[in-house]
Coordinates of C-alpha atoms in Angstrom, one line a residue:
M1 CA -64.9 -3.2 -14.4
S2 CA -65.5 -3.0 -17.2
A3 CA -63.8 -0.5 -19.6
A4 CA -66.4 1.3 -19.7
V5 CA -67.6 2.4 -16.1
F6 CA -63.8 2.9 -15.4
V7 CA -64.6 5.5 -17.6
V8 CA -67.8 7.4 -16.5
V9 CA -66.1 7.2 -12.1
V10 CA -63.0 8.8 -14.1
L11 CA -64.7 11.0 -15.4
A12 CA -67.7 11.2 -12.4
I13 CA -65.0 11.8 -9.6
W14 CA -62.6 14.5 -11.9
G15 CA -66.0 16.6 -12.2
S16 CA -66.4 16.5 -8.2
M17 CA -63.8 18.2 -8.1
H18 CA -63.8 20.9 -10.2
A19 CA -66.9 22.3 -9.0
V20 CA -65.6 21.6 -5.0
L21 CA -62.5 24.2 -6.1
L22 CA -65.7 26.6 -8.1
W23 CA -67.2 25.9 -4.9
H24 CA -64.1 26.8 -2.6
L25 CA -63.9 29.6 -5.8
L26 CA -66.5 31.5 -5.7
S27 CA -66.4 32.2 -1.7
I28 CA -63.4 33.9 -2.2
P29 CA -64.2 37.9 -1.5
A30 CA -60.5 38.8 -4.6
A31 CA -61.6 35.9 -6.5
T32 CA -65.3 37.8 -7.6
E33 CA -63.8 41.3 -7.5
L34 CA -61.2 40.5 -10.7
L35 CA -63.9 38.6 -11.9
P36 CA -67.2 37.4 -12.8
R37 CA -68.3 34.4 -11.7
W38 CA -69.5 33.5 -15.0
A39 CA -66.2 33.7 -15.9
I40 CA -64.5 32.4 -13.3
A41 CA -67.3 29.2 -13.5
A42 CA -66.1 29.2 -17.5
A43 CA -61.7 29.0 -16.9
V44 CA -62.4 26.1 -14.4
A45 CA -65.3 24.7 -16.9
A46 CA -62.8 24.7 -20.0
L47 CA -59.6 23.1 -18.0
G48 CA -61.4 20.0 -16.7
I49 CA -62.4 19.5 -20.4
A50 CA -59.2 20.5 -22.3
F51 CA -57.6 16.8 -21.8
P52 CA -60.8 14.8 -22.0
A53 CA -60.6 16.6 -25.2
S54 CA -57.4 16.1 -25.9
R55 CA -58.2 11.8 -26.2
L56 CA -61.4 12.8 -28.9
L57 CA -59.4 14.8 -30.7
A58 CA -56.9 12.7 -31.7
A59 CA -59.3 10.0 -33.5
T60 CA -60.9 12.9 -36.0
P61 CA -59.5 15.3 -38.4
L62 CA -58.5 18.3 -35.6
R63 CA -56.5 15.9 -34.6
A64 CA -53.6 18.5 -34.7
L65 CA -55.0 20.2 -31.5
A66 CA -55.2 17.2 -29.9
P67 CA -51.7 18.3 -28.3
P68 CA -51.1 21.8 -26.6
L69 CA -55.0 20.6 -25.0
E70 CA -53.0 17.3 -24.4
V71 CA -49.9 20.2 -22.6
V72 CA -53.0 21.8 -21.1
G73 CA -55.7 19.5 -19.1
A74 CA -52.1 17.8 -18.4
T75 CA -51.4 20.1 -16.4
W76 CA -54.1 21.9 -15.0
M77 CA -53.8 17.7 -13.6
G78 CA -51.2 18.8 -11.3
I79 CA -52.7 21.8 -10.6
I80 CA -56.5 21.3 -9.1
W81 CA -53.9 18.5 -7.5
L82 CA -52.1 21.1 -5.3
A83 CA -55.5 23.1 -5.0
L84 CA -57.4 21.2 -3.1
T85 CA -55.1 19.8 -0.8
C86 CA -53.8 23.7 -0.1
L87 CA -57.2 24.1 0.4
L88 CA -57.8 20.7 2.2
V89 CA -55.7 22.5 4.9
A90 CA -57.1 26.0 4.7
E91 CA -60.3 24.0 5.3
L92 CA -59.2 21.7 8.5
A93 CA -57.1 24.7 10.0
T94 CA -60.9 25.8 10.9
G95 CA -62.6 23.4 10.9
F96 CA -64.7 23.4 7.5
G97 CA -66.1 26.7 9.3
L98 CA -66.8 25.1 13.4
W99 CA -63.8 28.3 14.6
A100 CA -62.7 30.5 12.9
A101 CA -66.1 31.4 10.2
P102 CA -65.0 35.1 9.8
I103 CA -61.6 34.2 8.0
R104 CA -62.8 30.7 6.8
P105 CA -63.1 33.4 3.0
A106 CA -59.1 34.2 3.1
L107 CA -58.0 31.3 4.4
R108 CA -58.8 29.7 1.0
G109 CA -57.3 32.5 -0.9
W110 CA -54.4 32.6 0.9
A111 CA -54.0 28.1 0.2
L112 CA -54.8 29.1 -3.2
L113 CA -51.7 31.3 -4.2
A114 CA -50.1 28.9 -1.9
A115 CA -51.0 26.0 -4.5
A116 CA -50.0 28.5 -8.1
A117 CA -46.3 28.9 -5.7
L118 CA -45.8 24.9 -5.3
S119 CA -47.6 24.1 -9.3
V120 CA -45.1 27.0 -10.1
A121 CA -42.2 24.9 -8.3
A122 CA -43.5 21.8 -9.7
L123 CA -43.1 22.8 -13.0
V124 CA -39.5 24.6 -12.3
Q125 CA -38.0 20.3 -11.3
G126 CA -40.9 18.7 -13.7
L127 CA -38.8 20.6 -16.3
R128 CA -35.7 20.0 -15.9
P129 CA -33.1 17.3 -16.5
P130 CA -32.9 14.0 -14.6
V131 CA -30.5 13.5 -12.1
V132 CA -27.4 10.7 -11.8
R133 CA -27.7 8.8 -9.0
R134 CA -24.8 6.8 -8.5
H135 CA -25.0 2.7 -6.3
D136 CA -22.0 0.8 -6.2
V137 CA -23.6 -2.8 -5.5
T138 CA -21.5 -5.9 -4.8
L139 CA -22.6 -9.3 -6.9
A140 CA -21.3 -12.6 -4.6
A141 CA -21.2 -14.1 -8.0
L142 CA -19.6 -11.7 -10.5
P143 CA -16.7 -12.6 -11.6
G144 CA -13.5 -10.4 -11.0
A145 CA -13.2 -10.4 -14.7
R146 CA -16.7 -8.4 -14.8
D147 CA -15.5 -5.5 -11.5
G148 CA -16.4 -2.9 -12.8
T149 CA -19.4 -3.4 -15.2
V150 CA -21.7 -0.2 -15.4
L151 CA -25.2 -0.9 -15.3
V152 CA -27.5 1.8 -16.4
F153 CA -31.0 1.6 -15.8
V154 CA -33.8 4.4 -16.3
S155 CA -37.4 4.1 -16.0
D156 CA -40.8 5.1 -16.9
L157 CA -40.0 8.2 -19.4
H158 CA -44.2 8.4 -20.1
L159 CA -42.9 9.0 -24.3
G160 CA -45.2 10.9 -25.7
T161 CA -47.0 14.6 -26.5
M162 CA -45.5 14.7 -22.6
T163 CA -42.4 14.4 -23.5
G164 CA -41.5 14.0 -26.8
D165 CA -37.9 13.3 -29.1
S166 CA -36.5 16.5 -28.0
W167 CA -36.8 15.0 -24.4
L168 CA -35.6 11.5 -25.4
R169 CA -32.1 12.6 -27.7
A170 CA -31.1 14.9 -24.7
R171 CA -31.6 11.7 -22.3
I172 CA -29.9 9.6 -24.6
A173 CA -26.5 11.8 -24.3
Q174 CA -27.0 11.7 -20.3
V175 CA -27.1 8.1 -20.4
G176 CA -24.9 8.3 -22.9
A177 CA -22.5 10.4 -21.5
L178 CA -22.2 7.5 -18.8
D179 CA -20.4 5.1 -20.7
P180 CA -22.4 1.9 -19.6
D181 CA -21.4 -1.3 -20.4
I182 CA -25.7 -2.4 -20.6
V183 CA -28.4 -0.5 -20.8
V184 CA -31.4 -1.7 -18.5
I185 CA -35.3 0.5 -19.4
G186 CA -37.7 -0.2 -16.6
G187 CA -40.9 0.2 -17.6
D188 CA -43.3 2.6 -18.7
V189 CA -41.7 3.8 -21.8
F190 CA -44.2 4.6 -24.1
E191 CA -47.2 7.2 -23.1
G192 CA -49.8 4.8 -25.0
D193 CA -49.4 4.1 -28.8
G194 CA -50.3 6.1 -32.0
E195 CA -48.5 8.8 -34.4
R196 CA -46.4 9.9 -32.6
V197 CA -45.3 7.1 -30.2
R198 CA -44.3 6.0 -32.8
A199 CA -42.5 8.0 -34.2
M200 CA -39.8 8.3 -31.8
L201 CA -38.7 5.0 -32.1
P202 CA -36.3 5.6 -34.9
T203 CA -34.4 8.1 -32.0
L204 CA -35.5 5.6 -29.0
R205 CA -33.1 3.1 -31.4
Q206 CA -29.6 4.4 -30.3
I207 CA -29.3 3.8 -27.3
T208 CA -26.7 1.5 -27.5
A209 CA -24.4 -0.1 -24.9
P210 CA -21.4 -2.8 -25.7
L211 CA -23.3 -5.9 -23.9
G212 CA -26.4 -4.9 -24.8
V213 CA -30.3 -3.3 -24.4
F214 CA -32.9 -4.6 -22.1
A215 CA -36.3 -3.5 -21.2
V216 CA -38.9 -5.2 -19.2
T217 CA -42.7 -4.2 -19.7
G218 CA -44.8 -0.8 -17.1
N219 CA -48.7 -1.0 -16.6
H220 CA -49.1 1.7 -20.1
D221 CA -46.3 -0.4 -22.2
E222 CA -49.2 -3.2 -21.7
Y223 CA -52.2 -0.7 -22.7
G224 CA -50.2 1.2 -25.0
R225 CA -50.7 -3.1 -27.1
G226 CA -52.3 -2.4 -30.9
A227 CA -54.5 -4.9 -32.1
D228 CA -52.0 -7.0 -33.1
G229 CA -51.2 -7.5 -29.4
R230 CA -47.5 -6.1 -30.4
S231 CA -46.3 -2.9 -27.8
P232 CA -44.3 -0.2 -30.4
L233 CA -41.7 -1.2 -27.5
D234 CA -41.6 -5.1 -30.0
D235 CA -40.7 -2.5 -32.5
A236 CA -37.9 -0.1 -30.3
A237 CA -34.5 -3.3 -31.8
I238 CA -34.5 -3.5 -27.3
R239 CA -35.0 -7.2 -25.5
V240 CA -37.2 -7.1 -24.0
L241 CA -38.1 -9.8 -21.0
R242 CA -40.7 -11.8 -20.8
D243 CA -40.6 -13.5 -17.9
E244 CA -37.3 -14.5 -19.3
W245 CA -33.8 -13.9 -18.4
V246 CA -30.7 -13.5 -20.8
Q247 CA -27.1 -14.2 -20.2
I248 CA -25.1 -11.9 -21.3
V249 CA -21.8 -13.3 -20.7
P250 CA -20.5 -15.8 -18.6
G251 CA -21.5 -15.8 -15.5
L252 CA -24.0 -12.5 -14.9
V253 CA -27.4 -12.5 -16.4
I254 CA -29.9 -10.3 -16.0
A255 CA -33.9 -11.7 -16.0
G256 CA -37.2 -9.6 -15.9
V257 CA -41.4 -10.1 -15.7
S258 CA -43.2 -9.0 -17.8
D259 CA -46.0 -6.5 -15.5
G260 CA -49.0 -7.6 -17.4
G261 CA -49.1 -10.8 -15.3
I262 CA -47.9 -8.6 -11.9
R263 CA -51.2 -6.3 -11.6
A264 CA -53.1 -8.9 -12.8
N265 CA -52.4 -11.3 -9.8
R266 CA -52.7 -8.0 -7.6
V267 CA -49.8 -10.2 -5.0
P268 CA -46.1 -10.7 -5.8
P269 CA -46.0 -13.1 -7.9
A270 CA -43.7 -15.9 -6.9
G271 CA -44.9 -18.2 -9.9
Q272 CA -43.6 -15.2 -12.5
I273 CA -40.3 -14.9 -10.7
A274 CA -39.6 -18.0 -10.5
R275 CA -39.9 -18.6 -14.2
A276 CA -38.2 -15.8 -15.1
L277 CA -35.2 -16.9 -13.0
E278 CA -35.8 -20.9 -13.0
G279 CA -32.9 -22.6 -15.5
R280 CA -29.9 -20.0 -15.5
P281 CA -26.7 -21.5 -14.9
P282 CA -25.3 -22.3 -11.8
G283 CA -23.6 -20.0 -10.3
A284 CA -24.1 -16.7 -12.4
A285 CA -24.4 -13.7 -11.2
T286 CA -28.2 -12.4 -11.5
V287 CA -29.3 -8.7 -12.0
F288 CA -33.5 -8.5 -11.8
V289 CA -35.9 -6.5 -13.1
S290 CA -38.8 -5.4 -11.8
H291 CA -41.0 -2.9 -13.7
M292 CA -42.6 -2.9 -9.7
P293 CA -41.5 -2.6 -6.8
V294 CA -42.5 -6.4 -6.1
G295 CA -42.2 -10.0 -5.4
A296 CA -38.9 -8.6 -3.8
D297 CA -38.5 -11.2 -1.7
V298 CA -39.4 -13.3 -4.0
A299 CA -36.4 -13.4 -6.5
A300 CA -33.8 -13.1 -3.3
S301 CA -35.0 -16.2 -2.0
L302 CA -34.1 -17.9 -5.7
G303 CA -30.5 -16.0 -6.1
A304 CA -30.7 -12.8 -7.4
G305 CA -28.2 -10.9 -6.9
L306 CA -29.8 -7.7 -7.5
M307 CA -33.8 -6.0 -8.3
L308 CA -33.9 -2.4 -9.8
S309 CA -37.1 -1.7 -10.1
G310 CA -39.1 2.0 -11.2
H311 CA -43.3 2.5 -11.7
T312 CA -43.3 4.6 -7.6
H313 CA -41.7 8.2 -9.7
G314 CA -41.5 9.5 -6.0
G315 CA -45.0 10.0 -6.0
Q316 CA -44.0 12.2 -8.5
I317 CA -46.5 16.0 -6.4
W318 CA -45.8 16.1 -3.3
P319 CA -49.0 14.6 -1.1
F320 CA -49.5 11.8 -3.6
G321 CA -46.0 9.6 -2.5
L322 CA -48.0 9.6 0.7
I323 CA -50.9 7.7 -0.6
V324 CA -48.1 6.0 -3.0
R325 CA -46.4 4.4 -0.5
R326 CA -48.4 2.7 1.9
V327 CA -48.7 0.6 -1.5
M328 CA -45.8 0.1 -2.5
P329 CA -43.4 -0.1 0.3
L330 CA -40.1 -0.2 -1.3
F331 CA -41.4 2.8 -2.5
A332 CA -38.2 5.2 -4.1
G333 CA -33.3 5.2 -2.9
R334 CA -31.9 2.1 -1.7
Y335 CA -33.7 -1.1 -0.4
D336 CA -32.0 -4.3 1.5
V337 CA -33.9 -7.2 1.6
A338 CA -33.2 -10.8 3.1
G339 CA -29.0 -9.6 1.6
M340 CA -30.2 -8.2 -1.2
P341 CA -29.8 -5.0 -2.6
V342 CA -33.4 -3.0 -4.6
L343 CA -32.9 -0.2 -5.9
V344 CA -36.5 1.6 -7.2
C345 CA -36.8 4.5 -9.9
R346 CA -38.8 7.4 -8.9
G347 CA -39.0 7.8 -12.7
T348 CA -36.6 8.9 -15.2
G349 CA -39.8 11.1 -16.8
T350 CA -43.5 12.1 -15.5
F351 CA -46.4 10.5 -16.5
G352 CA -49.3 13.1 -17.0
P353 CA -48.0 17.0 -16.0
R354 CA -44.2 17.7 -16.8
M355 CA -43.8 18.6 -13.3
R356 CA -42.3 17.2 -9.6
L357 CA -42.5 18.1 -6.1
W358 CA -40.1 17.5 -4.2
R359 CA -37.5 15.6 -6.5
R360 CA -36.2 15.5 -9.9
G361 CA -36.1 12.1 -11.5
E362 CA -33.2 10.4 -11.7
I363 CA -31.0 7.9 -14.0
L364 CA -29.7 5.3 -11.9
C365 CA -26.0 4.8 -12.9
V366 CA -25.2 0.8 -10.4
T367 CA -21.6 -0.1 -11.0
L368 CA -20.6 -3.9 -10.1
R369 CA -18.8 -4.8 -7.9
A370 CA -17.3 -9.0 -7.9
A371 CA -16.7 -10.5 -4.0
P372 CA -13.0 -9.6 -3.0
I373 CA -11.4 -13.3 -2.9
G374 CA -11.4 -14.8 -0.2
S375 CA -14.9 -13.4 1.0
S376 CA -17.4 -15.3 1.8

C-alpha cells in the first residue's frame, strides 16, 4: 500500500468514526437541549481535525501551533475510542433498536457519560509515573562473579510532544535510583523526527550505566529516519544493536535485532535472529532484545537465556488490548518459552494520548542470577 493510499484510508476511517459519534450525539435529547445541533457538529469537527492539522502546521510558519493542537488531537483519539466502545455496548444492549427502543437514546447518553468517566480515569493513570516491576532471572551460563548484576529495561518512550524533556528527565532519575549496571532501551524511543526530538538528545545522553547503555530500534524509530537514513537514536550516544551482539563483560552477551527487518518479514524472522546471535563466545550467557515480542522460540533454540521486548503497550487503552493480544500472544508480563524467560514491558511511555486504562506504564528492573554451583 502506497503512503498516499494509506493516508486516504486512515482519514476515511477517522472521518467515519466522527460521523458515527455525531449521529449518536444528535439522537440524545439531553445533548441537543444543552447545545444547538450546529454547535455539536462544529465541536466534533474541530476535535476531529486537530491532530491532522497539527501535522500539517508543523511544516509551516505556524509551527508553534502544532504542539498544543497535537496534545488536543491525541487526547481526543483516546476519548473517541472510549466513546465509540461505550456506545457499541449500549447498542448491543438494545439489539441496535430491535428491542428496548424507547430507552435507546437514554442508554446512549449514559454510555457517553461512562466514556467521559473512563477518559478521566485513563488520563489520570496515563499521567502517573511508570511503576517499577522487579524480576529475578537465573542465567545458567552467567559467571558467578556477575551474580546480582542489575539490568534496567525501558521501552516505548515515544519522546516527542506528548512525553517531552521534563518527562524524560524524571524517567532518567527514576532509572538512576535503581542503580543499574546495564540499561537497555527496547525501541520506539522517539515519536518521529524534527526539532523537538533533536532537542531532547542531550537529555537522553544523560542515561548512564557502568556496563553500558544499549538499545534496539522500534517501528517508530524506523519511521523517523532522516534523509541520510539515520535515526535520531544514532545520535544519542547509545549503542544501537542491529542484528548483532556485544560482549558486555566476559561471559555476558547482549544481542538485539532491528525492528525494520522484523516488520518487513511479517513473520518471526529466524534468519535475522540467527545473525544477531551467531559467533558469540562459547558458553556466554545471552540477553536477547527485540522490540516486537516475536521469535522467542527461535531465540531460545539458539541459546538465549533471557528475552526482553515491548511494543504492545499492554493494550494501553482498554479494550484495545483484546485486539493486540490476538496478534501478539506474548502480550505483557513474564512468560516461559522453551525454558527461556521472556519479559514483555507494557511500555514506559505512551503512544498517542497520555492515557492508560487500566495499568500504568512500567520500568523493568531485572536482577541477573548465576545458577547455583553444582546445578545442571
